[in-house]
PDB file of C-alpha atoms in Angstrom:
ATOM      1  CA  MET A   1     166.247 272.470 111.267  1.00 77.00           C
ATOM      2  CA  GLN A   2     164.575 270.872 114.293  1.00 80.00           C
ATOM      3  CA  GLU A   3     167.904 270.076 115.959  1.00 82.00           C
ATOM      4  CA  LEU A   4     169.123 273.632 115.405  1.00 78.00           C
ATOM      5  CA  LEU A   5     165.930 275.106 116.858  1.00 80.00           C
ATOM      6  CA  ASP A   6     166.097 272.857 119.917  1.00 80.00           C
ATOM      7  CA  GLU A   7     169.748 273.811 120.457  1.00 80.00           C
ATOM      8  CA  LEU A   8     168.929 277.505 120.067  1.00 76.00           C
ATOM      9  CA  SER A   9     166.059 277.167 122.531  1.00 79.00           C
ATOM     10  CA  ARG A  10     168.399 275.598 125.095  1.00 81.00           C
ATOM     11  CA  VAL A  11     171.028 278.320 124.614  1.00 77.00           C
ATOM     12  CA  LEU A  12     168.506 281.145 124.899  1.00 77.00           C
ATOM     13  CA  GLY A  13     166.297 279.507 127.491  1.00 78.00           C
ATOM     14  CA  ARG A  14     163.333 280.573 125.364  1.00 80.00           C
ATOM     15  CA  GLY A  15     160.780 279.009 123.050  1.00 82.00           C
ATOM     16  CA  VAL A  16     161.661 279.562 119.387  1.00 83.00           C
ATOM     17  CA  SER A  17     159.905 278.888 116.099  1.00 85.00           C
ATOM     18  CA  VAL A  18     160.243 279.490 112.366  1.00 87.00           C
ATOM     19  CA  ASP A  19     157.443 280.708 110.068  1.00 86.00           C
ATOM     20  CA  ASP A  20     157.709 281.058 106.300  1.00 83.00           C
ATOM     21  CA  VAL A  21     156.661 284.272 104.539  1.00 77.00           C
ATOM     22  CA  ALA A  22     153.216 282.813 103.854  1.00 74.00           C
ATOM     23  CA  GLY A  23     152.592 282.542 107.599  1.00 79.00           C
ATOM     24  CA  ARG A  24     152.914 278.769 107.865  1.00 82.00           C
ATOM     25  CA  VAL A  25     154.641 277.380 110.948  1.00 84.00           C
ATOM     26  CA  VAL A  26     157.647 275.478 109.582  1.00 83.00           C
ATOM     27  CA  ALA A  27     159.116 274.239 112.876  1.00 83.00           C
ATOM     28  CA  HIS A  28     159.139 275.030 116.580  1.00 83.00           C
ATOM     29  CA  SER A  29     161.096 274.019 119.646  1.00 81.00           C
ATOM     30  CA  ALA A  30     159.661 271.933 122.452  1.00 75.00           C
ATOM     31  CA  GLN A  31     157.282 274.208 124.309  1.00 61.00           C
ATOM     32  CA  THR A  32     158.530 276.006 127.394  1.00 60.00           C
ATOM     33  CA  ASP A  33     156.708 277.775 130.193  1.00 62.00           C
ATOM     34  CA  ASP A  34     156.843 281.080 128.300  1.00 65.00           C
ATOM     35  CA  VAL A  35     154.620 279.954 125.392  1.00 73.00           C
ATOM     36  CA  ASP A  36     151.669 282.300 124.786  1.00 79.00           C
ATOM     37  CA  GLN A  37     148.199 281.789 123.349  1.00 84.00           C
ATOM     38  CA  ALA A  38     149.088 283.375 120.003  1.00 85.00           C
ATOM     39  CA  ARG A  39     151.849 280.813 119.480  1.00 82.00           C
ATOM     40  CA  VAL A  40     149.598 277.967 120.635  1.00 83.00           C
ATOM     41  CA  ARG A  41     147.003 278.990 118.031  1.00 84.00           C
ATOM     42  CA  ALA A  42     149.686 279.107 115.344  1.00 84.00           C
ATOM     43  CA  ILE A  43     151.067 275.680 116.237  1.00 81.00           C
ATOM     44  CA  LEU A  44     147.640 274.030 116.394  1.00 83.00           C
ATOM     45  CA  THR A  45     146.563 275.404 113.005  1.00 82.00           C
ATOM     46  CA  ARG A  46     150.082 275.383 111.479  1.00 83.00           C
ATOM     47  CA  ARG A  47     149.513 278.991 110.421  1.00 83.00           C
ATOM     48  CA  VAL A  48     150.077 282.387 112.045  1.00 85.00           C
ATOM     49  CA  PRO A  49     146.614 283.843 112.837  1.00 85.00           C
ATOM     50  CA  ALA A  50     145.714 286.722 110.524  1.00 84.00           C
ATOM     51  CA  ASP A  51     145.217 289.188 113.388  1.00 86.00           C
ATOM     52  CA  VAL A  52     148.668 288.363 114.767  1.00 86.00           C
ATOM     53  CA  ALA A  53     150.211 288.681 111.285  1.00 84.00           C
ATOM     54  CA  ALA A  54     148.598 292.118 110.931  1.00 83.00           C
ATOM     55  CA  TRP A  55     150.065 293.263 114.254  1.00 84.00           C
ATOM     56  CA  GLN A  56     153.534 292.057 113.284  1.00 83.00           C
ATOM     57  CA  GLU A  57     153.312 293.706 109.849  1.00 81.00           C
ATOM     58  CA  GLN A  58     152.378 297.019 111.468  1.00 80.00           C
ATOM     59  CA  LEU A  59     155.642 296.842 113.399  1.00 84.00           C
ATOM     60  CA  GLY A  60     157.648 296.461 110.184  1.00 82.00           C
ATOM     61  CA  ILE A  61     158.691 292.812 110.303  1.00 81.00           C
ATOM     62  CA  ALA A  62     158.101 292.305 106.554  1.00 75.00           C
ATOM     63  CA  THR A  63     160.615 295.021 105.593  1.00 75.00           C
ATOM     64  CA  ALA A  64     163.072 294.741 108.487  1.00 81.00           C
ATOM     65  CA  THR A  65     166.749 294.055 107.897  1.00 81.00           C
ATOM     66  CA  GLY A  66     167.462 293.202 111.531  1.00 84.00           C
ATOM     67  CA  PRO A  67     165.692 292.047 114.696  1.00 85.00           C
ATOM     68  CA  VAL A  68     162.248 293.512 115.423  1.00 86.00           C
ATOM     69  CA  ARG A  69     161.003 293.653 119.000  1.00 87.00           C
ATOM     70  CA  VAL A  70     157.276 292.999 119.191  1.00 87.00           C
ATOM     71  CA  PRO A  71     155.677 294.270 122.412  1.00 89.00           C
ATOM     72  CA  GLU A  72     153.053 292.394 124.374  1.00 88.00           C
ATOM     73  CA  ASN A  73     149.499 292.530 123.009  1.00 89.00           C
ATOM     74  CA  ALA A  74     147.063 291.162 125.566  1.00 89.00           C
ATOM     75  CA  ALA A  75     144.098 291.362 123.174  1.00 87.00           C
ATOM     76  CA  LEU A  76     145.853 288.904 120.853  1.00 88.00           C
ATOM     77  CA  GLY A  77     147.180 286.703 123.648  1.00 87.00           C
ATOM     78  CA  LEU A  78     150.685 287.627 122.551  1.00 87.00           C
ATOM     79  CA  GLN A  79     153.669 288.059 124.856  1.00 86.00           C
ATOM     80  CA  GLN A  80     156.742 290.100 124.056  1.00 87.00           C
ATOM     81  CA  ARG A  81     158.897 288.487 121.377  1.00 86.00           C
ATOM     82  CA  VAL A  82     161.698 289.220 118.937  1.00 87.00           C
ATOM     83  CA  GLY A  83     161.521 288.451 115.221  1.00 86.00           C
ATOM     84  CA  PHE A  84     164.576 287.832 113.034  1.00 86.00           C
ATOM     85  CA  PRO A  85     164.075 288.012 109.238  1.00 86.00           C
ATOM     86  CA  LEU A  86     165.513 284.949 107.475  1.00 85.00           C
ATOM     87  CA  ARG A  87     167.025 285.625 104.057  1.00 82.00           C
ATOM     88  CA  HIS A  88     168.498 283.111 101.652  1.00 78.00           C
ATOM     89  CA  ASN A  89     170.503 284.478  98.712  1.00 78.00           C
ATOM     90  CA  GLY A  90     169.115 287.900  99.559  1.00 76.00           C
ATOM     91  CA  VAL A  91     165.456 286.802  99.423  1.00 73.00           C
ATOM     92  CA  LEU A  92     163.192 286.907 102.477  1.00 76.00           C
ATOM     93  CA  VAL A  93     162.011 283.341 103.139  1.00 80.00           C
ATOM     94  CA  GLY A  94     160.679 283.502 106.699  1.00 83.00           C
ATOM     95  CA  TYR A  95     161.170 284.590 110.300  1.00 86.00           C
ATOM     96  CA  LEU A  96     162.742 283.189 113.436  1.00 86.00           C
ATOM     97  CA  TRP A  97     160.667 284.081 116.499  1.00 86.00           C
ATOM     98  CA  VAL A  98     162.037 284.081 120.043  1.00 85.00           C
ATOM     99  CA  LEU A  99     159.551 284.453 122.893  1.00 84.00           C
ATOM    100  CA  GLY A 100     160.567 287.075 125.438  1.00 81.00           C
ATOM    101  CA  ASP A 101     163.720 289.152 125.064  1.00 76.00           C
ATOM    102  CA  VAL A 102     167.003 288.003 123.572  1.00 72.00           C
ATOM    103  CA  PRO A 103     170.408 288.318 125.238  1.00 66.00           C
ATOM    104  CA  GLY A 104     173.212 289.858 123.222  1.00 65.00           C
ATOM    105  CA  LEU A 105     174.217 286.800 121.191  1.00 63.00           C
ATOM    106  CA  ASP A 106     175.573 286.701 117.648  1.00 71.00           C
ATOM    107  CA  LEU A 107     172.956 284.674 115.766  1.00 74.00           C
ATOM    108  CA  ASP A 108     174.031 285.501 112.203  1.00 77.00           C
ATOM    109  CA  GLU A 109     175.505 282.067 111.460  1.00 79.00           C
ATOM    110  CA  ARG A 110     172.490 280.226 112.852  1.00 76.00           C
ATOM    111  CA  LEU A 111     170.108 282.526 110.957  1.00 80.00           C
ATOM    112  CA  ALA A 112     171.871 281.753 107.672  1.00 82.00           C
ATOM    113  CA  VAL A 113     171.607 278.005 108.293  1.00 80.00           C
ATOM    114  CA  LEU A 114     167.916 278.275 109.190  1.00 78.00           C
ATOM    115  CA  ALA A 115     167.147 280.411 106.131  1.00 81.00           C
ATOM    116  CA  ALA A 116     168.670 277.813 103.822  1.00 81.00           C
ATOM    117  CA  GLN A 117     166.334 275.166 105.263  1.00 81.00           C
ATOM    118  CA  VAL A 118     163.026 277.043 104.983  1.00 78.00           C
ATOM    119  CA  PRO A 119     161.012 275.291 102.241  1.00 74.00           C
ATOM    120  CA  ALA A 120     159.537 277.299  99.396  1.00 67.00           C
ATOM    121  CA  GLY A 121     155.878 277.847 100.219  1.00 60.00           C
ATOM    122  CA  GLU A 122     152.899 277.793  97.900  1.00 59.00           C
ATOM    123  CA  ARG A 123     151.559 281.095  96.594  1.00 67.00           C
ATOM    124  CA  THR A 124     147.843 280.337  96.364  1.00 77.00           C
ATOM    125  CA  PRO A 125     145.922 283.578  97.094  1.00 85.00           C
ATOM    126  CA  VAL A 126     143.864 283.671 100.276  1.00 85.00           C
ATOM    127  CA  ARG A 127     141.032 285.684 101.793  1.00 88.00           C
ATOM    128  CA  VAL A 128     140.614 286.611 105.430  1.00 89.00           C
ATOM    129  CA  VAL A 129     137.132 286.527 106.946  1.00 91.00           C
ATOM    130  CA  VAL A 130     136.383 288.320 110.229  1.00 91.00           C
ATOM    131  CA  ALA A 131     133.239 288.069 112.369  1.00 91.00           C
ATOM    132  CA  LEU A 132     132.883 290.602 115.181  1.00 91.00           C
ATOM    133  CA  GLU A 133     130.702 289.050 117.877  1.00 85.00           C
ATOM    134  CA  PRO A 134     132.158 286.722 118.907  1.00 82.00           C
ATOM    135  CA  ARG A 135     135.465 287.633 117.245  1.00 82.00           C
ATOM    136  CA  VAL A 136     136.335 284.906 114.754  1.00 83.00           C
ATOM    137  CA  VAL A 137     139.119 285.094 112.155  1.00 84.00           C
ATOM    138  CA  ARG A 138     139.416 282.628 109.278  1.00 83.00           C
ATOM    139  CA  THR A 139     141.981 282.441 106.473  1.00 82.00           C
ATOM    140  CA  VAL A 140     140.729 280.502 103.446  1.00 82.00           C
ATOM    141  CA  PRO A 141     141.916 279.924  99.862  1.00 83.00           C
ATOM    142  CA  ALA A 142     140.487 282.694  97.702  1.00 85.00           C
ATOM    143  CA  ALA A 143     138.715 280.187  95.455  1.00 84.00           C
ATOM    144  CA  ASP A 144     136.878 278.525  98.377  1.00 84.00           C
ATOM    145  CA  ALA A 145     133.441 279.464  99.667  1.00 87.00           C
ATOM    146  CA  VAL A 146     133.347 282.054 102.444  1.00 87.00           C
ATOM    147  CA  PRO A 147     132.711 280.398 105.845  1.00 85.00           C
ATOM    148  CA  ASP A 148     129.212 280.879 107.244  1.00 87.00           C
ATOM    149  CA  LEU A 149     129.899 282.939 110.376  1.00 88.00           C
ATOM    150  CA  PRO A 150     127.290 284.667 112.558  1.00 89.00           C
ATOM    151  CA  GLY A 151     126.763 288.394 113.053  1.00 93.00           C
ATOM    152  CA  TYR A 152     128.596 291.142 111.202  1.00 95.00           C
ATOM    153  CA  VAL A 153     131.168 289.639 108.849  1.00 96.00           C
ATOM    154  CA  GLY A 154     133.841 291.229 106.648  1.00 96.00           C
ATOM    155  CA  VAL A 155     135.626 289.533 103.758  1.00 96.00           C
ATOM    156  CA  SER A 156     138.932 290.708 102.280  1.00 95.00           C
ATOM    157  CA  ASP A 157     140.032 290.795  98.665  1.00 94.00           C
ATOM    158  CA  PRO A 158     142.330 287.927  97.574  1.00 93.00           C
ATOM    159  CA  HIS A 159     145.896 288.439  98.813  1.00 89.00           C
ATOM    160  CA  PRO A 160     149.178 286.539  98.488  1.00 83.00           C
ATOM    161  CA  PRO A 161     149.614 284.295 101.535  1.00 76.00           C
ATOM    162  CA  ASP A 162     152.422 286.491 102.861  1.00 73.00           C
ATOM    163  CA  ARG A 163     150.012 289.457 103.003  1.00 80.00           C
ATOM    164  CA  THR A 164     147.400 288.018 105.345  1.00 80.00           C
ATOM    165  CA  GLY A 165     148.000 290.944 107.694  1.00 82.00           C
ATOM    166  CA  ALA A 166     146.799 293.416 105.065  1.00 86.00           C
ATOM    167  CA  ALA A 167     143.900 291.098 104.218  1.00 88.00           C
ATOM    168  CA  TYR A 168     142.921 290.999 107.894  1.00 89.00           C
ATOM    169  CA  GLN A 169     142.811 294.806 108.041  1.00 91.00           C
ATOM    170  CA  GLN A 170     140.446 294.843 105.043  1.00 94.00           C
ATOM    171  CA  ALA A 171     138.160 292.188 106.517  1.00 94.00           C
ATOM    172  CA  LEU A 172     138.075 293.831 109.948  1.00 93.00           C
ATOM    173  CA  ALA A 173     137.224 297.241 108.452  1.00 95.00           C
ATOM    174  CA  ALA A 174     134.453 295.684 106.351  1.00 96.00           C
ATOM    175  CA  ALA A 175     132.923 293.941 109.375  1.00 96.00           C
ATOM    176  CA  GLU A 176     133.049 297.111 111.484  1.00 96.00           C
ATOM    177  CA  LEU A 177     131.415 299.154 108.717  1.00 97.00           C
ATOM    178  CA  ALA A 178     128.704 296.514 108.304  1.00 96.00           C
ATOM    179  CA  ARG A 179     127.868 297.125 111.958  1.00 96.00           C
ATOM    180  CA  LEU A 180     128.001 300.924 111.651  1.00 96.00           C
ATOM    181  CA  ASP A 181     126.245 301.554 108.316  1.00 96.00           C
ATOM    182  CA  PRO A 182     122.660 300.244 108.014  1.00 94.00           C
ATOM    183  CA  VAL A 183     122.857 300.489 104.219  1.00 93.00           C
ATOM    184  CA  LEU A 184     125.479 297.744 104.102  1.00 95.00           C
ATOM    185  CA  PRO A 185     124.561 294.059 104.448  1.00 95.00           C
ATOM    186  CA  ASP A 186     125.605 292.154 107.571  1.00 95.00           C
ATOM    187  CA  ARG A 187     128.147 290.260 105.459  1.00 95.00           C
ATOM    188  CA  VAL A 188     130.152 292.556 103.211  1.00 96.00           C
ATOM    189  CA  ARG A 189     133.261 292.260 101.084  1.00 96.00           C
ATOM    190  CA  TRP A 190     135.994 294.892 101.018  1.00 96.00           C
ATOM    191  CA  SER A 191     135.325 295.330  97.297  1.00 93.00           C
ATOM    192  CA  GLU A 192     131.717 296.334  98.093  1.00 94.00           C
ATOM    193  CA  LEU A 193     132.575 299.215 100.441  1.00 95.00           C
ATOM    194  CA  GLY A 194     132.631 301.890  97.742  1.00 93.00           C
ATOM    195  CA  ALA A 195     133.822 305.292  98.976  1.00 95.00           C
ATOM    196  CA  TYR A 196     134.729 303.839 102.368  1.00 96.00           C
ATOM    197  CA  ARG A 197     137.662 302.033 100.737  1.00 95.00           C
ATOM    198  CA  LEU A 198     139.074 305.342  99.534  1.00 95.00           C
ATOM    199  CA  LEU A 199     138.606 306.935 102.945  1.00 95.00           C
ATOM    200  CA  LEU A 200     140.544 304.001 104.404  1.00 94.00           C
ATOM    201  CA  GLY A 201     143.468 304.496 102.037  1.00 91.00           C
ATOM    202  CA  ALA A 202     142.695 302.465  98.904  1.00 91.00           C
ATOM    203  CA  ALA A 203     144.272 303.832  95.720  1.00 92.00           C
ATOM    204  CA  PRO A 204     141.843 306.020  93.728  1.00 93.00           C
ATOM    205  CA  ASP A 205     143.565 305.011  90.487  1.00 92.00           C
ATOM    206  CA  GLU A 206     142.100 301.528  90.916  1.00 89.00           C
ATOM    207  CA  VAL A 207     138.576 302.964  90.827  1.00 93.00           C
ATOM    208  CA  LEU A 208     139.293 304.985  87.684  1.00 94.00           C
ATOM    209  CA  ALA A 209     141.432 302.405  85.871  1.00 91.00           C
ATOM    210  CA  GLY A 210     140.785 302.227  82.135  1.00 91.00           C
ATOM    211  CA  LEU A 211     139.353 305.726  81.741  1.00 94.00           C
ATOM    212  CA  SER A 212     141.012 308.014  79.205  1.00 95.00           C
ATOM    213  CA  GLU A 213     141.671 311.666  79.972  1.00 95.00           C
ATOM    214  CA  VAL A 214     138.608 312.563  77.906  1.00 96.00           C
ATOM    215  CA  LEU A 215     136.391 310.216  79.901  1.00 96.00           C
ATOM    216  CA  LEU A 216     137.880 311.369  83.208  1.00 96.00           C
ATOM    217  CA  ARG A 217     137.115 314.976  82.303  1.00 96.00           C
ATOM    218  CA  THR A 218     133.609 314.010  81.195  1.00 96.00           C
ATOM    219  CA  LEU A 219     132.926 312.132  84.419  1.00 96.00           C
ATOM    220  CA  GLU A 220     134.215 314.913  86.651  1.00 96.00           C
ATOM    221  CA  VAL A 221     132.149 317.594  84.916  1.00 96.00           C
ATOM    222  CA  TYR A 222     129.048 315.383  85.004  1.00 96.00           C
ATOM    223  CA  LEU A 223     129.440 314.775  88.739  1.00 96.00           C
ATOM    224  CA  ASP A 224     130.364 318.408  89.460  1.00 95.00           C
ATOM    225  CA  CYS A 225     127.114 319.400  87.746  1.00 95.00           C
ATOM    226  CA  GLY A 226     125.116 317.223  90.112  1.00 94.00           C
ATOM    227  CA  CYS A 227     124.579 314.646  87.335  1.00 95.00           C
ATOM    228  CA  GLU A 228     122.485 317.145  85.355  1.00 95.00           C
ATOM    229  CA  VAL A 229     122.959 316.065  81.739  1.00 95.00           C
ATOM    230  CA  ARG A 230     121.968 319.404  80.206  1.00 95.00           C
ATOM    231  CA  ALA A 231     124.387 321.416  82.365  1.00 96.00           C
ATOM    232  CA  ALA A 232     127.239 318.945  81.855  1.00 96.00           C
ATOM    233  CA  ALA A 233     126.712 318.832  78.080  1.00 95.00           C
ATOM    234  CA  GLU A 234     126.803 322.623  77.876  1.00 95.00           C
ATOM    235  CA  ARG A 235     130.009 322.845  79.916  1.00 96.00           C
ATOM    236  CA  LEU A 236     131.658 320.149  77.799  1.00 95.00           C
ATOM    237  CA  HIS A 237     130.318 321.632  74.535  1.00 95.00           C
ATOM    238  CA  LEU A 238     128.772 318.274  73.658  1.00 94.00           C
ATOM    239  CA  HIS A 239     125.473 317.131  72.255  1.00 95.00           C
ATOM    240  CA  ARG A 240     123.548 315.233  74.919  1.00 94.00           C
ATOM    241  CA  THR A 241     123.627 312.087  72.779  1.00 95.00           C
ATOM    242  CA  SER A 242     127.437 312.196  72.802  1.00 95.00           C
ATOM    243  CA  LEU A 243     127.448 312.712  76.555  1.00 96.00           C
ATOM    244  CA  TYR A 244     125.152 309.731  77.092  1.00 95.00           C
ATOM    245  CA  TYR A 245     127.495 307.623  74.966  1.00 96.00           C
ATOM    246  CA  ARG A 246     130.508 308.653  77.052  1.00 95.00           C
ATOM    247  CA  LEU A 247     128.657 307.983  80.305  1.00 96.00           C
ATOM    248  CA  GLY A 248     127.779 304.529  79.034  1.00 95.00           C
ATOM    249  CA  ARG A 249     131.443 303.842  78.296  1.00 96.00           C
ATOM    250  CA  ILE A 250     132.417 305.079  81.767  1.00 96.00           C
ATOM    251  CA  ALA A 251     129.900 302.753  83.401  1.00 95.00           C
ATOM    252  CA  GLU A 252     131.149 299.855  81.288  1.00 95.00           C
ATOM    253  CA  LEU A 253     134.838 300.454  82.007  1.00 95.00           C
ATOM    254  CA  THR A 254     134.498 301.109  85.751  1.00 94.00           C
ATOM    255  CA  GLY A 255     131.802 298.532  86.440  1.00 92.00           C
ATOM    256  CA  ARG A 256     129.808 301.215  88.302  1.00 93.00           C
ATOM    257  CA  ASP A 257     126.144 302.073  87.893  1.00 94.00           C
ATOM    258  CA  LEU A 258     126.044 305.845  87.475  1.00 94.00           C
ATOM    259  CA  ALA A 259     122.436 305.872  88.656  1.00 93.00           C
ATOM    260  CA  ASP A 260     123.590 304.618  92.067  1.00 93.00           C
ATOM    261  CA  GLY A 261     124.370 307.313  94.631  1.00 93.00           C
ATOM    262  CA  GLY A 262     127.065 305.257  96.334  1.00 92.00           C
ATOM    263  CA  ALA A 263     128.852 304.631  93.038  1.00 94.00           C
ATOM    264  CA  ARG A 264     128.686 308.333  92.184  1.00 96.00           C
ATOM    265  CA  LEU A 265     130.182 309.236  95.556  1.00 96.00           C
ATOM    266  CA  GLU A 266     133.010 306.732  95.117  1.00 96.00           C
ATOM    267  CA  LEU A 267     133.862 307.982  91.622  1.00 96.00           C
ATOM    268  CA  HIS A 268     133.640 311.650  92.595  1.00 97.00           C
ATOM    269  CA  LEU A 269     135.865 311.136  95.627  1.00 96.00           C
ATOM    270  CA  ALA A 270     138.383 309.175  93.535  1.00 96.00           C
ATOM    271  CA  LEU A 271     138.564 312.002  90.994  1.00 96.00           C
ATOM    272  CA  LYS A 272     139.199 314.615  93.669  1.00 96.00           C
ATOM    273  CA  LEU A 273     141.828 312.465  95.405  1.00 95.00           C
ATOM    274  CA  VAL A 274     143.692 312.026  92.120  1.00 93.00           C
ATOM    275  CA  ARG A 275     143.583 315.774  91.563  1.00 91.00           C
ATOM    276  CA  LEU A 276     144.733 316.404  95.143  1.00 92.00           C
ATOM    277  CA  ALA A 277     147.702 314.071  94.644  1.00 89.00           C
ATOM    278  CA  ARG A 278     148.965 316.268  91.793  1.00 88.00           C
ATOM    279  CA  ARG A 279     149.672 319.221  94.046  1.00 87.00           C
ATOM    280  CA  PRO A 280     153.374 320.113  94.244  1.00 83.00           C
TER     281      PRO A 280
END
């Protein structure tokens, strides 16, 4: 692979590199004058930084069937580049990156050879941790302790290593909300954001998973009634003892404390989003 990359770099007059789908730097050509700080960070750590991976994912590299032109992003220290998906036997295994623009060359044969040489990467889940001031981004195995970073810090849910971009977006949102909402701790996990997760696009079905139609109806009526047990029991035609039993089951299945205002808001919003999604 190294010889092919060096040859390709000479032909194109550009720095080139190959990353696997987990974001690990597999190989790179000898550095040229056009190398940028984003690529330097990746080479030094042997992994594509999570913020760079997020930017590339937003531009569709993970689902592309052909070259993707990535514009300059000064905030990330990233110059213009072109990404070529590498597929072996129809399976995405990595990406060839060319710094700058690419002249009109037929690279299909070289891409096929490169794809066949990309090693299968490990699939250990990872978390991304983001601190805001100063901006620090860390990618760590999900089972490891969260790094002790200063200031407002956000921590993502565990993600497959090829989804560090999505994990970065979770961690960044958590850190920003920790700074904005005084109720939240300075260090907060995505899973602890409650209703904010739904407002940021998380699936409401995940919040309500495990609840039967009967329990969903019970929960919605209870919340619609302002958590007044008497009013909810009357609307549901239940004895209050039966309602308390159902509410206990709901709390057990969702892992939410129904006495907590934030949990109530999250559940109520999830119910309404599910109902909204049923519109024709």
